[in-house]
């Protein structure tokens, strides 16, 4: 299975598809990540708050896969933005993961009411300079947050990881990202199963026409939009289904029908609004 590599604005490359471990029970994480590596995933997306970095690290160590063939992302949690907390947090994450450096480190949420996300971003820049993260980025940042961190530090994040799926496309952020060379990572790419994407006419029709599953159609839509995805499943058969998305294409009309699923009123959102998480 060859997964396309795309180039970030700092020159490093990232596999466009990976495996996410949000809500994977820490006790089950070594098993699920081992399954994902066995199936062919090489990019793993975790976070300190998921409580399962140790499981990710254990699976990596057991796999024997050379470090340079893996792409590992983790994230700085919201209560670690102040002072030197980010430096302590990355050290703890690396210890749990059993790594010298992560490939990508993200500020998980901007927590705008605390007004400390610019400081957190300055600390991320230092973390990258010290070689503890090859690339740095943000998550759940809205356009005003992005504009502010770039204006105040001069450093543009490599990615912005945001809730994004056909029912919630966040076009203002994706347009800003394209204009500024920031790649979009779609979290909840399948709508977390909370939003019935698979039951929509657009997805069902494309699945019938291509002989693929609705999940494969939705993931294919993300890839053709240029987004990075890491669907989560605890089941090996779904991991195999979700990675098998490079042998077909959606045509223009199928893409347009899925594009039209976002009513642009925010009703498709399944997670918390970034301004409300502090
Ligand atoms: N930055 C952030 O704030 C943030 C927030 C949320 C998520 N994330 C990241 O994004 C990753 C993916 O998002 P997500 O886990 O929230 O949601 P998701 O990948 O959209 O959806 C996961 C759900 O879909 C089910 N599923 C997976 N593959 C399926 C398939 N082929 N057919 C039918 N159902 C399927 C899974 O169930 P089973 O497990 O039972 O198969 C699970 O209930 C996370 O794991 C995490 O790494 C980041």
Coordinates of C-alpha atoms and ligand atoms in Angstrom, one line a residue:
X1 CA 0.0 0.0 0.0
X2 CA 1.6 3.3 -1.1
X3 CA 0.3 6.3 0.6
X4 CA 1.0 9.7 -1.0
X5 CA 3.5 12.0 0.7
X6 CA 2.7 15.7 0.7
X7 CA 5.1 18.4 1.4
X8 CA 4.6 20.8 4.2
X9 CA 5.6 24.5 4.1
X10 CA 8.8 23.7 6.1
X11 CA 9.9 21.2 3.4
X12 CA 9.2 18.0 5.4
X13 CA 6.7 15.4 4.0
X14 CA 3.7 13.9 5.6
X15 CA 1.7 10.7 4.6
X16 CA -1.7 12.0 3.5
X17 CA -3.5 9.2 5.3
X18 CA -2.9 7.9 8.8
X19 CA -4.6 6.3 11.8
X20 CA -6.1 8.4 14.7
X21 CA -6.5 7.2 18.2
X22 CA -9.0 9.6 19.8
X23 CA -11.2 7.6 22.2
X24 CA -9.2 4.5 21.8
X25 CA -9.0 3.0 25.3
X26 CA -5.4 3.3 26.6
X27 CA -5.6 -0.4 27.5
X28 CA -6.4 -1.3 23.9
X29 CA -4.1 1.2 22.1
X30 CA -1.0 -1.0 21.8
X31 CA -3.3 -3.6 20.1
X32 CA -5.1 -1.2 17.8
X33 CA -1.9 0.6 16.7
X34 CA -0.2 -2.7 16.1
X35 CA -3.1 -3.8 13.9
X36 CA -2.9 -0.4 12.1
X37 CA 0.8 -0.8 11.5
X38 CA 0.2 -4.4 10.3
X39 CA -2.5 -3.2 7.9
X40 CA 0.0 -0.7 6.4
X41 CA -0.6 2.6 8.2
X42 CA 2.6 4.5 9.0
X43 CA 1.2 7.8 10.3
X44 CA -0.3 7.9 13.8
X45 CA -2.2 10.8 15.3
X46 CA -2.4 10.9 19.1
X47 CA -2.5 13.6 21.8
X48 CA -1.5 14.0 25.4
X49 CA -5.1 14.3 26.4
X50 CA -6.1 11.0 24.8
X51 CA -4.1 9.3 27.6
X52 CA -2.8 6.6 25.2
X53 CA 0.6 7.9 24.1
X54 CA 2.2 5.0 26.0
X55 CA 0.2 2.5 24.0
X56 CA 1.3 4.1 20.8
X57 CA 4.9 4.0 21.9
X58 CA 4.6 0.4 22.9
X59 CA 3.2 -0.6 19.5
X60 CA 6.0 1.4 17.7
X61 CA 8.7 -0.3 19.8
X62 CA 7.2 -3.8 19.2
X63 CA 6.8 -3.2 15.4
X64 CA 10.5 -3.0 14.6
X65 CA 9.6 -0.5 11.8
X66 CA 12.5 1.9 11.3
X67 CA 11.7 5.3 12.9
X68 CA 12.2 7.2 9.6
X69 CA 9.3 5.1 8.1
X70 CA 6.9 6.3 10.7
X71 CA 5.1 9.7 11.1
X72 CA 4.0 10.5 14.6
X73 CA 1.9 13.4 15.7
X74 CA 1.0 14.4 19.3
X75 CA -0.6 17.6 20.8
X76 CA -0.1 20.1 23.6
X77 CA -3.1 20.1 25.9
X78 CA -5.0 23.2 26.9
X79 CA -3.7 23.4 30.5
X80 CA -0.1 23.5 29.4
X81 CA 0.1 26.7 27.4
X82 CA 1.6 29.0 30.1
X83 CA 5.2 29.6 31.1
X84 CA 7.5 26.7 30.5
X85 CA 4.7 24.2 30.6
X86 CA 4.9 23.4 26.9
X87 CA 8.6 22.4 27.3
X88 CA 7.6 20.0 30.1
X89 CA 4.6 18.7 28.2
X90 CA 6.7 17.7 25.1
X91 CA 9.3 16.0 27.3
X92 CA 6.5 14.0 28.9
X93 CA 4.9 13.1 25.6
X94 CA 8.3 12.0 24.1
X95 CA 9.0 9.9 27.2
X96 CA 5.6 8.1 26.9
X97 CA 6.0 7.6 23.1
X98 CA 9.6 6.4 23.6
X99 CA 10.8 8.8 20.9
X100 CA 13.6 11.4 20.7
X101 CA 11.3 13.7 18.5
X102 CA 7.8 13.7 17.1
X103 CA 7.3 14.4 13.4
X104 CA 4.5 17.0 14.2
X105 CA 3.6 18.7 17.4
X106 CA 0.3 20.7 17.6
X107 CA -1.3 23.2 19.9
X108 CA -4.5 21.3 20.5
X109 CA -7.0 24.2 20.9
X110 CA -6.4 27.9 21.1
X111 CA -8.5 28.4 24.3
X112 CA -9.1 32.1 23.3
X113 CA -10.7 33.1 26.6
X114 CA -7.3 32.5 28.3
X115 CA -5.5 34.5 25.7
X116 CA -2.3 32.5 25.9
X117 CA -2.2 30.8 22.5
X118 CA 0.4 33.2 21.1
X119 CA 2.7 32.3 24.0
X120 CA 2.0 28.6 23.3
X121 CA 2.9 29.1 19.7
X122 CA 6.2 30.9 20.6
X123 CA 7.1 27.9 22.8
X124 CA 6.3 25.5 19.9
X125 CA 8.8 27.4 17.8
X126 CA 11.4 26.8 20.4
X127 CA 10.5 23.1 20.6
X128 CA 11.1 22.8 16.9
X129 CA 14.4 24.7 17.1
X130 CA 15.6 22.3 19.7
X131 CA 14.7 19.3 17.4
X132 CA 12.0 17.8 19.6
X133 CA 9.5 18.2 16.8
X134 CA 10.4 18.2 13.2
X135 CA 7.3 20.3 12.2
X136 CA 4.9 22.3 14.3
X137 CA 1.3 23.3 13.7
X138 CA -2.0 24.1 15.4
X139 CA -5.4 22.5 15.8
X140 CA -8.9 24.0 16.0
X141 CA -7.6 27.5 15.2
X142 CA -10.0 29.9 13.6
X143 CA -8.9 32.5 11.1
X144 CA -8.4 35.3 13.7
X145 CA -6.2 33.0 15.8
X146 CA -4.1 32.0 12.8
X147 CA -3.7 35.6 11.7
X148 CA -2.6 36.6 15.2
X149 CA 0.0 33.9 15.7
X150 CA 1.5 34.6 12.3
X151 CA 1.5 38.4 12.8
X152 CA 3.0 38.2 16.3
X153 CA 5.7 35.5 15.6
X154 CA 6.3 35.6 11.9
X155 CA 6.1 31.8 11.8
X156 CA 3.3 30.1 9.9
X157 CA 2.1 26.7 11.2
X158 CA 2.6 23.7 8.9
X159 CA -0.9 22.5 9.4
X160 CA -4.2 23.3 11.0
X161 CA -6.0 20.2 12.2
X162 CA -9.8 21.1 12.3
X163 CA -13.1 19.3 12.4
X164 CA -13.8 18.8 8.7
X165 CA -16.1 16.4 6.8
X166 CA -18.6 16.9 4.0
X167 CA -21.3 18.2 6.4
X168 CA -18.9 20.8 8.0
X169 CA -16.4 22.1 5.5
X170 CA -15.1 25.2 7.3
X171 CA -14.4 26.9 3.9
X172 CA -13.2 30.2 5.5
X173 CA -10.4 28.3 7.2
X174 CA -9.5 26.1 4.2
X175 CA -9.4 29.2 2.0
X176 CA -7.1 31.0 4.4
X177 CA -4.9 27.9 4.7
X178 CA -4.6 27.6 0.9
X179 CA -3.6 31.2 0.6
X180 CA -1.0 30.9 3.3
X181 CA 0.5 27.5 2.5
X182 CA -1.0 25.7 5.5
X183 CA -2.2 22.2 5.0
X184 CA -5.5 21.1 6.5
X185 CA -5.8 18.0 8.5
X186 CA -9.5 16.9 8.8
X187 CA -10.4 15.5 12.2
X188 CA -13.6 13.5 12.5
X189 CA -13.3 12.8 8.7
X190 CA -16.2 10.4 8.9
X191 CA -18.3 12.8 11.1
X192 CA -17.4 10.6 14.1
X193 CA -20.4 8.4 13.2
X194 CA -22.5 11.1 14.9
X195 CA -23.5 12.7 11.6
X196 CA -25.1 10.3 9.1
X197 CA -22.9 11.1 6.1
X198 CA -23.2 7.5 4.9
X199 CA -27.0 7.9 4.5
X200 CA -26.8 11.0 2.3
X201 CA -27.9 10.6 -1.3
X202 CA -24.6 12.1 -2.5
X203 CA -22.4 9.6 -0.6
X204 CA -24.7 6.6 -1.2
X205 CA -24.9 7.3 -5.0
X206 CA -21.1 7.7 -5.3
X207 CA -20.6 4.4 -3.3
X208 CA -23.0 2.6 -5.6
X209 CA -21.4 4.0 -8.8
X210 CA -17.8 3.2 -7.7
X211 CA -18.5 -0.1 -6.0
X212 CA -16.9 1.3 -2.8
X213 CA -18.2 1.6 0.7
X214 CA -19.6 5.0 1.9
X215 CA -16.6 5.4 4.3
X216 CA -14.2 4.9 1.4
X217 CA -16.1 7.5 -0.6
X218 CA -16.0 10.1 2.2
X219 CA -12.3 9.5 2.7
X220 CA -11.6 9.7 -1.0
X221 CA -13.4 13.1 -1.0
X222 CA -11.0 14.4 1.6
X223 CA -8.0 13.1 -0.3
X224 CA -9.1 14.7 -3.6
X225 CA -9.7 18.0 -1.7
X226 CA -6.0 17.8 -0.6
X227 CA -6.8 17.3 3.0
X228 CA -4.8 15.0 5.4
X229 CA -6.9 12.3 7.1
X230 CA -6.5 9.8 9.9
X231 CA -9.8 7.9 10.4
X232 CA -10.1 6.0 13.7
X233 CA -11.4 2.5 14.1
X234 CA -10.7 -0.1 16.7
X235 CA -11.6 -2.9 14.1
X236 CA -8.8 -4.2 11.9
X237 CA -11.3 -4.9 9.0
X238 CA -12.3 -1.2 9.0
X239 CA -8.7 -0.1 9.2
X240 CA -8.1 -2.1 6.0
X241 CA -11.2 -0.6 4.4
X242 CA -10.2 2.9 5.3
X243 CA -6.7 2.6 3.9
X244 CA -7.9 1.1 0.6
X245 CA -8.8 4.4 -0.9
X246 CA -6.1 4.9 -3.6
X247 CA -7.5 2.6 -6.3
X248 CA -10.4 4.7 -7.5
X249 CA -11.4 8.3 -8.1
X250 CA -14.6 10.3 -7.6
X251 CA -15.5 12.3 -10.8
X252 CA -16.3 16.0 -10.8
X253 CA -20.1 15.5 -10.4
X254 CA -19.6 13.1 -7.5
X255 CA -17.2 15.6 -5.8
X256 CA -19.7 18.5 -6.4
X257 CA -22.6 16.5 -5.0
X258 CA -20.6 15.8 -1.8
X259 CA -19.4 19.5 -1.7
X260 CA -23.0 20.5 -1.6
X261 CA -23.7 18.6 1.6
X262 CA -22.6 21.5 3.9
X263 CA -25.5 23.7 4.6
X264 CA -23.1 26.4 5.7
X265 CA -25.0 27.0 8.9
X266 CA -22.8 25.1 11.2
X267 CA -25.4 22.4 11.8
X268 CA -23.1 19.6 10.6
X269 CA -20.6 20.3 13.3
X270 CA -20.1 17.3 15.7
X271 CA -17.5 18.7 18.1
X272 CA -17.1 21.7 20.3
X273 CA -16.7 25.2 18.8
X274 CA -13.1 26.4 19.4
X275 CA -14.3 29.6 21.0
X276 CA -16.2 27.5 23.6
X277 CA -13.4 25.3 24.7
X278 CA -11.2 27.0 27.3
Ligands
LIG1 N1 -7.6 17.9 17.1 C1 -8.7 17.6 17.6 O1 -9.3 18.3 18.4 C2 -9.3 16.3 17.3 C3 -10.6 16.0 17.7 C4 -11.2 14.7 17.3 C5 -10.4 13.8 16.6 N2 -9.1 14.1 16.3 C6 -8.2 13.2 15.5 O2 -8.9 12.8 14.3 C7 -9.0 11.3 14.3 C8 -10.2 10.9 13.6 O3 -11.4 11.5 14.0 P1 -12.4 10.8 15.0 O4 -11.8 9.6 15.6 O5 -12.9 11.8 16.0 O6 -13.6 10.4 14.1 P2 -13.8 9.6 12.7 O7 -12.6 9.0 12.2 O8 -14.6 10.5 11.8 O9 -14.9 8.5 13.1 C9 -14.6 7.4 14.0 C10 -15.9 6.6 14.1 O10 -16.2 6.1 12.9 C11 -16.3 4.6 13.0 N3 -15.7 4.1 11.8 C12 -14.4 4.1 11.4 N4 -14.2 3.5 10.2 C13 -15.5 3.2 9.8 C14 -16.0 2.5 8.6 N5 -15.1 2.2 7.6 N6 -17.3 2.3 8.5 C15 -18.2 2.7 9.4 N7 -17.8 3.3 10.6 C16 -16.4 3.5 10.7 C17 -15.5 4.3 14.2 O11 -16.0 3.2 14.9 P3 -15.1 1.9 15.3 O12 -13.9 2.4 16.1 O13 -16.1 1.1 16.2 O14 -14.8 1.2 14.0 C18 -15.8 5.5 15.1 O15 -17.0 5.4 15.8 C19 -9.0 11.0 15.8 O16 -8.8 9.6 16.1 C20 -7.9 11.9 16.3 O17 -6.7 11.4 16.0 C21 -8.6 15.3 16.6

